[in-house]
Amino acid sequence: MTVAGDVVQTQYGRLQVEISVQGGEITRARALARPSGDGQTDAINSYAVPQLDQESLAAQSAQIDTVSGATFTSQGYRQSLQSALDAAHRAGAR
C-alpha cells in the first residue's frame, strides 16, 4: 500500500512525504514535494531529504532526528510522514 501524507508548509516551501507499507513495515519513504527555489535551500534539501528518507526506514516511525542545518525541512518531513502513517493505519495497512 502506498499513501501520501499531508502537504506541510514550511518556512521555505511545501513538503509532502509518500510511504509504501508492506507487512506492517515502511518499505519506502520519499518526498513528493520539498522546499526549493534558491540555491541554499536546494543545496540543504539535496542532502537532508535523502537522509530523512533513510531515517524513516530505519526508525519505522516518524520519530526521526532533525538533520543539522535543515530544521524546518526536518519538522515538515516528520509532520507529513506522521500523517502518511496515520492514513496507512486507517486504511488497514498491515
Tab-separated table of C-alpha atoms in Angstrom:
chain	number	residue	atom	x	y	z
A	1	MET	CA	0.000	0.000	0.000
A	2	THR	CA	1.286	3.446	-0.895
A	3	VAL	CA	-0.071	6.578	0.771
A	4	ALA	CA	0.859	10.241	0.692
A	5	GLY	CA	0.966	12.389	3.777
A	6	ASP	CA	-0.390	15.887	4.163
A	7	VAL	CA	1.280	18.752	2.344
A	8	VAL	CA	3.082	20.740	5.053
A	9	GLN	CA	4.004	24.383	4.554
A	10	THR	CA	7.447	25.115	5.994
A	11	GLN	CA	9.192	28.463	6.211
A	12	TYR	CA	10.959	27.647	2.933
A	13	GLY	CA	8.199	25.910	0.994
A	14	ARG	CA	5.913	22.922	0.804
A	15	LEU	CA	6.862	19.393	1.762
A	16	GLN	CA	4.957	16.127	1.279
A	17	VAL	CA	6.058	12.580	2.053
A	18	GLU	CA	4.822	9.360	0.459
A	19	ILE	CA	5.353	5.957	2.049
A	20	SER	CA	4.884	2.386	0.949
A	21	VAL	CA	3.888	-0.106	3.632
A	22	GLN	CA	4.038	-3.863	3.301
A	23	GLY	CA	3.779	-6.463	6.033
A	24	GLY	CA	3.356	-3.733	8.637
A	25	GLU	CA	6.681	-2.098	7.748
A	26	ILE	CA	7.641	1.019	5.856
A	27	THR	CA	9.378	-0.269	2.738
A	28	ARG	CA	9.867	3.095	1.055
A	29	ALA	CA	9.698	6.740	2.060
A	30	ARG	CA	10.236	9.631	-0.299
A	31	ALA	CA	9.453	13.301	-0.549
A	32	LEU	CA	6.952	14.056	-3.303
A	33	ALA	CA	7.464	17.775	-2.735
A	34	ARG	CA	10.222	19.597	-0.905
A	35	PRO	CA	11.151	23.211	-0.327
A	36	SER	CA	13.116	24.693	-3.206
A	37	GLY	CA	13.689	27.903	-5.031
A	38	ASP	CA	17.017	29.363	-4.071
A	39	GLY	CA	20.448	27.784	-4.227
A	40	GLN	CA	20.911	27.441	-0.484
A	41	THR	CA	17.511	25.809	0.074
A	42	ASP	CA	18.120	23.418	-2.823
A	43	ALA	CA	21.599	22.547	-1.529
A	44	ILE	CA	20.372	21.883	2.009
A	45	ASN	CA	17.487	19.716	0.854
A	46	SER	CA	19.601	17.769	-1.625
A	47	TYR	CA	21.388	16.172	1.348
A	48	ALA	CA	18.704	16.454	4.046
A	49	VAL	CA	15.759	14.807	2.280
A	50	PRO	CA	17.595	11.565	1.351
A	51	GLN	CA	18.791	11.336	4.977
A	52	LEU	CA	15.231	11.761	6.234
A	53	ASP	CA	14.011	9.101	3.783
A	54	GLN	CA	16.598	6.649	5.140
A	55	GLU	CA	15.922	7.522	8.776
A	56	SER	CA	12.221	6.828	8.213
A	57	LEU	CA	13.027	3.321	7.051
A	58	ALA	CA	15.405	2.730	9.943
A	59	ALA	CA	13.050	4.113	12.606
A	60	GLN	CA	9.841	2.661	11.139
A	61	SER	CA	8.088	5.704	12.604
A	62	ALA	CA	8.046	9.490	12.477
A	63	GLN	CA	10.408	9.592	15.460
A	64	ILE	CA	13.392	10.639	13.386
A	65	ASP	CA	16.236	13.017	14.135
A	66	THR	CA	16.479	16.534	12.801
A	67	VAL	CA	19.106	16.881	10.103
A	68	SER	CA	21.653	19.523	11.104
A	69	GLY	CA	21.089	22.704	9.129
A	70	ALA	CA	17.665	21.579	7.921
A	71	THR	CA	15.452	22.142	10.952
A	72	PHE	CA	12.380	23.404	9.093
A	73	THR	CA	12.603	20.686	6.450
A	74	SER	CA	13.023	18.026	9.150
A	75	GLN	CA	9.993	19.280	11.090
A	76	GLY	CA	7.831	19.400	7.972
A	77	TYR	CA	9.020	15.954	6.904
A	78	ARG	CA	8.090	14.488	10.302
A	79	GLN	CA	4.620	16.056	10.152
A	80	SER	CA	3.902	14.768	6.649
A	81	LEU	CA	5.380	11.351	7.470
A	82	GLN	CA	3.174	11.029	10.558
A	83	SER	CA	0.076	11.920	8.546
A	84	ALA	CA	1.030	9.276	5.948
A	85	LEU	CA	1.490	6.687	8.703
A	86	ASP	CA	-1.899	7.639	10.166
A	87	ALA	CA	-3.551	7.329	6.737
A	88	ALA	CA	-1.971	3.924	6.163
A	89	HIS	CA	-3.177	2.762	9.574
A	90	ARG	CA	-6.730	3.990	8.873
A	91	ALA	CA	-6.654	2.177	5.537
A	92	GLY	CA	-5.720	-1.046	7.301
A	93	ALA	CA	-2.101	-1.369	6.249
A	94	ARG	CA	-0.527	-4.475	7.675
